[in-house]
mmCIF file with all atom_site columns, C-alpha atoms in Angstrom:
data_model
loop_
_atom_site.group_PDB
_atom_site.id
_atom_site.type_symbol
_atom_site.label_atom_id
_atom_site.label_alt_id
_atom_site.label_comp_id
_atom_site.label_asym_id
_atom_site.label_entity_id
_atom_site.label_seq_id
_atom_site.pdbx_PDB_ins_code
_atom_site.Cartn_x
_atom_site.Cartn_y
_atom_site.Cartn_z
_atom_site.occupancy
_atom_site.B_iso_or_equiv
_atom_site.pdbx_formal_charge
_atom_site.auth_seq_id
_atom_site.auth_comp_id
_atom_site.auth_asym_id
_atom_site.auth_atom_id
_atom_site.pdbx_PDB_model_num
ATOM 1   C CA . MET A 1 1   ? -38.444  9.916   -25.481 1.00 50.00 ? 22  MET A CA 1
ATOM 2   C CA . GLY A 1 2   ? -40.585  11.435  -28.168 1.00 56.00 ? 23  GLY A CA 1
ATOM 3   C CA . ARG A 1 3   ? -44.242  10.738  -28.682 1.00 57.00 ? 24  ARG A CA 1
ATOM 4   C CA . THR A 1 4   ? -43.761  9.622   -32.275 1.00 57.00 ? 25  THR A CA 1
ATOM 5   C CA . PRO A 1 5   ? -43.238  5.851   -32.545 1.00 59.00 ? 26  PRO A CA 1
ATOM 6   C CA . LYS A 1 6   ? -40.294  4.541   -34.494 1.00 65.00 ? 27  LYS A CA 1
ATOM 7   C CA . GLU A 1 7   ? -40.996  3.820   -38.128 1.00 78.00 ? 28  GLU A CA 1
ATOM 8   C CA . ASP A 1 8   ? -41.709  0.168   -38.787 1.00 80.00 ? 29  ASP A CA 1
ATOM 9   C CA . GLU A 1 9   ? -40.778  -1.093  -42.251 1.00 83.00 ? 30  GLU A CA 1
ATOM 10  C CA . ARG A 1 10  ? -43.619  -3.607  -42.148 1.00 84.00 ? 31  ARG A CA 1
ATOM 11  C CA . TYR A 1 11  ? -46.169  -0.794  -42.499 1.00 81.00 ? 32  TYR A CA 1
ATOM 12  C CA . ALA A 1 12  ? -44.856  -0.105  -46.011 1.00 86.00 ? 33  ALA A CA 1
ATOM 13  C CA . ASP A 1 13  ? -46.705  -3.281  -47.013 1.00 88.00 ? 34  ASP A CA 1
ATOM 14  C CA . PRO A 1 14  ? -50.405  -2.302  -47.384 1.00 89.00 ? 35  PRO A CA 1
ATOM 15  C CA . THR A 1 15  ? -51.610  -5.802  -46.502 1.00 92.00 ? 36  THR A CA 1
ATOM 16  C CA . PHE A 1 16  ? -49.672  -5.789  -43.234 1.00 89.00 ? 37  PHE A CA 1
ATOM 17  C CA . ALA A 1 17  ? -50.851  -2.274  -42.392 1.00 87.00 ? 38  ALA A CA 1
ATOM 18  C CA . VAL A 1 18  ? -54.546  -3.126  -42.967 1.00 90.00 ? 39  VAL A CA 1
ATOM 19  C CA . ASP A 1 19  ? -54.298  -6.449  -41.120 1.00 90.00 ? 40  ASP A CA 1
ATOM 20  C CA . ASP A 1 20  ? -52.609  -4.767  -38.174 1.00 88.00 ? 41  ASP A CA 1
ATOM 21  C CA . ALA A 1 21  ? -55.193  -1.975  -38.093 1.00 88.00 ? 42  ALA A CA 1
ATOM 22  C CA . PHE A 1 22  ? -58.054  -4.504  -37.982 1.00 91.00 ? 43  PHE A CA 1
ATOM 23  C CA . LYS A 1 23  ? -56.243  -6.551  -35.317 1.00 90.00 ? 44  LYS A CA 1
ATOM 24  C CA . ARG A 1 24  ? -55.844  -3.460  -33.144 1.00 89.00 ? 45  ARG A CA 1
ATOM 25  C CA . ALA A 1 25  ? -59.460  -2.383  -33.722 1.00 89.00 ? 46  ALA A CA 1
ATOM 26  C CA . ARG A 1 26  ? -60.711  -5.872  -32.824 1.00 88.00 ? 47  ARG A CA 1
ATOM 27  C CA . GLN A 1 27  ? -58.701  -5.832  -29.598 1.00 88.00 ? 48  GLN A CA 1
ATOM 28  C CA . GLN A 1 28  ? -60.053  -2.391  -28.686 1.00 86.00 ? 49  GLN A CA 1
ATOM 29  C CA . LEU A 1 29  ? -63.626  -3.588  -29.266 1.00 84.00 ? 50  LEU A CA 1
ATOM 30  C CA . GLN A 1 30  ? -63.066  -6.729  -27.178 1.00 80.00 ? 51  GLN A CA 1
ATOM 31  C CA . ASP A 1 31  ? -61.598  -4.631  -24.367 1.00 78.00 ? 52  ASP A CA 1
ATOM 32  C CA . ARG A 1 32  ? -64.563  -2.261  -24.535 1.00 78.00 ? 53  ARG A CA 1
ATOM 33  C CA . VAL A 1 33  ? -67.113  -5.113  -24.448 1.00 72.00 ? 54  VAL A CA 1
ATOM 34  C CA . LEU A 1 34  ? -65.359  -6.612  -21.431 1.00 71.00 ? 55  LEU A CA 1
ATOM 35  C CA . LEU A 1 35  ? -65.408  -3.259  -19.672 1.00 69.00 ? 56  LEU A CA 1
ATOM 36  C CA . MET A 1 36  ? -69.108  -2.758  -20.447 1.00 65.00 ? 57  MET A CA 1
ATOM 37  C CA . GLN A 1 37  ? -70.009  -6.256  -19.216 1.00 59.00 ? 58  GLN A CA 1
ATOM 38  C CA . THR A 1 38  ? -68.068  -5.699  -16.012 1.00 55.00 ? 59  THR A CA 1
ATOM 39  C CA . LYS A 1 39  ? -69.776  -2.363  -15.354 1.00 52.00 ? 60  LYS A CA 1
ATOM 40  C CA . HIS A 1 40  ? -73.175  -3.798  -16.275 1.00 48.00 ? 61  HIS A CA 1
ATOM 41  C CA . HIS A 1 41  ? -72.999  -6.649  -13.782 1.00 49.00 ? 62  HIS A CA 1
ATOM 42  C CA . GLN A 1 42  ? -71.205  -5.051  -10.843 1.00 56.00 ? 63  GLN A CA 1
ATOM 43  C CA . GLY A 1 43  ? -74.262  -3.698  -9.048  1.00 69.00 ? 64  GLY A CA 1
ATOM 44  C CA . GLU A 1 44  ? -76.943  -6.023  -10.359 1.00 80.00 ? 65  GLU A CA 1
ATOM 45  C CA . PRO A 1 45  ? -77.712  -9.330  -8.705  1.00 87.00 ? 66  PRO A CA 1
ATOM 46  C CA . VAL A 1 46  ? -77.853  -12.435 -10.864 1.00 89.00 ? 67  VAL A CA 1
ATOM 47  C CA . GLY A 1 47  ? -80.340  -15.281 -10.585 1.00 91.00 ? 68  GLY A CA 1
ATOM 48  C CA . THR A 1 48  ? -82.026  -18.152 -12.392 1.00 93.00 ? 69  THR A CA 1
ATOM 49  C CA . VAL A 1 49  ? -85.614  -18.378 -13.621 1.00 94.00 ? 70  VAL A CA 1
ATOM 50  C CA . LEU A 1 50  ? -87.248  -21.048 -11.423 1.00 94.00 ? 71  LEU A CA 1
ATOM 51  C CA . ARG A 1 51  ? -90.735  -21.181 -12.857 1.00 94.00 ? 72  ARG A CA 1
ATOM 52  C CA . ILE A 1 52  ? -93.170  -19.289 -15.063 1.00 93.00 ? 73  ILE A CA 1
ATOM 53  C CA . ASP A 1 53  ? -96.928  -19.528 -14.585 1.00 90.00 ? 74  ASP A CA 1
ATOM 54  C CA . PRO A 1 54  ? -98.822  -21.436 -17.309 1.00 89.00 ? 75  PRO A CA 1
ATOM 55  C CA . GLY A 1 55  ? -100.321 -18.218 -18.663 1.00 87.00 ? 76  GLY A CA 1
ATOM 56  C CA . GLY A 1 56  ? -96.853  -16.741 -19.104 1.00 84.00 ? 77  GLY A CA 1
ATOM 57  C CA . GLU A 1 57  ? -97.698  -13.601 -17.124 1.00 88.00 ? 78  GLU A CA 1
ATOM 58  C CA . SER A 1 58  ? -95.358  -13.978 -14.142 1.00 91.00 ? 79  SER A CA 1
ATOM 59  C CA . GLY A 1 59  ? -92.803  -16.204 -12.517 1.00 92.00 ? 80  GLY A CA 1
ATOM 60  C CA . PHE A 1 60  ? -90.137  -16.564 -9.883  1.00 94.00 ? 81  PHE A CA 1
ATOM 61  C CA . LEU A 1 61  ? -86.370  -16.155 -9.920  1.00 94.00 ? 82  LEU A CA 1
ATOM 62  C CA . GLU A 1 62  ? -83.942  -17.811 -7.552  1.00 94.00 ? 83  GLU A CA 1
ATOM 63  C CA . ALA A 1 63  ? -81.281  -15.412 -6.355  1.00 89.00 ? 84  ALA A CA 1
ATOM 64  C CA . ASP A 1 64  ? -77.726  -16.677 -5.988  1.00 83.00 ? 85  ASP A CA 1
ATOM 65  C CA . ASP A 1 65  ? -78.249  -16.686 -2.203  1.00 86.00 ? 86  ASP A CA 1
ATOM 66  C CA . GLY A 1 66  ? -81.278  -18.988 -2.616  1.00 89.00 ? 87  GLY A CA 1
ATOM 67  C CA . HIS A 1 67  ? -84.236  -16.690 -1.929  1.00 90.00 ? 88  HIS A CA 1
ATOM 68  C CA . GLU A 1 68  ? -87.096  -16.449 -4.424  1.00 93.00 ? 89  GLU A CA 1
ATOM 69  C CA . ILE A 1 69  ? -88.138  -13.247 -6.156  1.00 93.00 ? 90  ILE A CA 1
ATOM 70  C CA . TYR A 1 70  ? -91.410  -12.697 -7.997  1.00 93.00 ? 91  TYR A CA 1
ATOM 71  C CA . PHE A 1 71  ? -91.327  -11.084 -11.446 1.00 93.00 ? 92  PHE A CA 1
ATOM 72  C CA . ASN A 1 72  ? -93.961  -10.026 -13.932 1.00 91.00 ? 93  ASN A CA 1
ATOM 73  C CA . CYS A 1 73  ? -93.103  -11.011 -17.500 1.00 87.00 ? 94  CYS A CA 1
ATOM 74  C CA . ASN A 1 74  ? -93.715  -7.389  -18.543 1.00 87.00 ? 95  ASN A CA 1
ATOM 75  C CA . SER A 1 75  ? -90.542  -6.593  -16.564 1.00 88.00 ? 96  SER A CA 1
ATOM 76  C CA . VAL A 1 76  ? -88.407  -8.691  -18.927 1.00 89.00 ? 97  VAL A CA 1
ATOM 77  C CA . LEU A 1 77  ? -86.545  -6.209  -21.119 1.00 87.00 ? 98  LEU A CA 1
ATOM 78  C CA . GLU A 1 78  ? -86.070  -8.590  -24.046 1.00 76.00 ? 99  GLU A CA 1
ATOM 79  C CA . GLY A 1 79  ? -89.727  -9.608  -24.001 1.00 71.00 ? 100 GLY A CA 1
ATOM 80  C CA . ARG A 1 80  ? -91.584  -12.445 -22.354 1.00 72.00 ? 101 ARG A CA 1
ATOM 81  C CA . ALA A 1 81  ? -91.147  -14.753 -25.362 1.00 74.00 ? 102 ALA A CA 1
ATOM 82  C CA . ASN A 1 82  ? -87.390  -14.894 -24.731 1.00 76.00 ? 103 ASN A CA 1
ATOM 83  C CA . ILE A 1 83  ? -87.504  -15.967 -21.087 1.00 84.00 ? 104 ILE A CA 1
ATOM 84  C CA . ALA A 1 84  ? -87.464  -19.637 -20.085 1.00 88.00 ? 105 ALA A CA 1
ATOM 85  C CA . VAL A 1 85  ? -87.016  -21.742 -16.976 1.00 92.00 ? 106 VAL A CA 1
ATOM 86  C CA . GLY A 1 86  ? -83.316  -22.120 -16.244 1.00 92.00 ? 107 GLY A CA 1
ATOM 87  C CA . ALA A 1 87  ? -82.315  -18.842 -17.927 1.00 90.00 ? 108 ALA A CA 1
ATOM 88  C CA . ARG A 1 88  ? -79.706  -16.747 -16.103 1.00 91.00 ? 109 ARG A CA 1
ATOM 89  C CA . VAL A 1 89  ? -80.784  -13.163 -15.588 1.00 91.00 ? 110 VAL A CA 1
ATOM 90  C CA . SER A 1 90  ? -79.729  -9.987  -13.876 1.00 89.00 ? 111 SER A CA 1
ATOM 91  C CA . TYR A 1 91  ? -82.459  -8.035  -12.135 1.00 90.00 ? 112 TYR A CA 1
ATOM 92  C CA . VAL A 1 92  ? -83.312  -5.038  -10.000 1.00 89.00 ? 113 VAL A CA 1
ATOM 93  C CA . GLU A 1 93  ? -84.903  -6.127  -6.745  1.00 89.00 ? 114 GLU A CA 1
ATOM 94  C CA . GLU A 1 94  ? -87.554  -4.057  -4.987  1.00 89.00 ? 115 GLU A CA 1
ATOM 95  C CA . ILE A 1 95  ? -89.869  -4.711  -2.077  1.00 87.00 ? 116 ILE A CA 1
ATOM 96  C CA . GLY A 1 96  ? -93.431  -5.164  -3.312  1.00 83.00 ? 117 GLY A CA 1
ATOM 97  C CA . ASP A 1 97  ? -96.722  -5.538  -1.439  1.00 84.00 ? 118 ASP A CA 1
ATOM 98  C CA . LYS A 1 98  ? -96.165  -9.290  -1.026  1.00 82.00 ? 119 LYS A CA 1
ATOM 99  C CA . GLY A 1 99  ? -92.375  -9.399  -0.692  1.00 84.00 ? 120 GLY A CA 1
ATOM 100 C CA . PRO A 1 100 ? -89.363  -9.090  -2.966  1.00 88.00 ? 121 PRO A CA 1
ATOM 101 C CA . GLN A 1 101 ? -89.982  -8.581  -6.660  1.00 91.00 ? 122 GLN A CA 1
ATOM 102 C CA . ALA A 1 102 ? -87.858  -7.924  -9.714  1.00 91.00 ? 123 ALA A CA 1
ATOM 103 C CA . SER A 1 103 ? -88.766  -4.673  -11.443 1.00 85.00 ? 124 SER A CA 1
ATOM 104 C CA . THR A 1 104 ? -86.312  -5.125  -14.310 1.00 87.00 ? 125 THR A CA 1
ATOM 105 C CA . VAL A 1 105 ? -85.169  -8.502  -15.641 1.00 91.00 ? 126 VAL A CA 1
ATOM 106 C CA . LYS A 1 106 ? -82.393  -8.795  -18.232 1.00 90.00 ? 127 LYS A CA 1
ATOM 107 C CA . LEU A 1 107 ? -81.403  -12.052 -19.878 1.00 89.00 ? 128 LEU A CA 1
ATOM 108 C CA . LEU A 1 108 ? -77.674  -12.680 -19.676 1.00 85.00 ? 129 LEU A CA 1
ATOM 109 C CA . SER A 1 109 ? -75.868  -13.736 -22.809 1.00 72.00 ? 130 SER A CA 1
ATOM 110 C CA . LYS A 1 110 ? -73.721  -16.846 -22.654 1.00 60.00 ? 131 LYS A CA 1
ATOM 111 C CA . HIS A 1 111 ? -70.669  -14.590 -22.385 1.00 49.00 ? 132 HIS A CA 1
ATOM 112 C CA . GLY A 1 112 ? -72.155  -12.600 -19.535 1.00 45.00 ? 133 GLY A CA 1
ATOM 113 C CA . MET A 1 113 ? -73.209  -15.528 -17.352 1.00 46.00 ? 134 MET A CA 1
ATOM 114 C CA . ARG A 1 114 ? -71.894  -15.862 -13.854 1.00 46.00 ? 135 ARG A CA 1
ATOM 115 C CA . THR A 1 115 ? -72.300  -18.749 -11.459 1.00 42.00 ? 136 THR A CA 1
#
């Protein structure tokens, strides 16, 4: 077998050729996004924002295993204005002076949510 694909008569039609090129590019982008989302979430735990203090400076996450983790709103990568109770997030957990805390909090998009 050679490496050159057989000629396809349909590619003589410019509309077909362009449509097919965009279809293939779209599929490659979707595959790449899926791969990036999978890599992004493999090592990071996921939780839910339980509460945020009235001043909006800090709050607590509930990990999927049920334990609570403190976070400072400055640790939210997308900014404190974007975080709300009930939001699903990924985070990096560290041990702080008073127990577990999230040093980095990333909001998950609807497509990246896990339960």
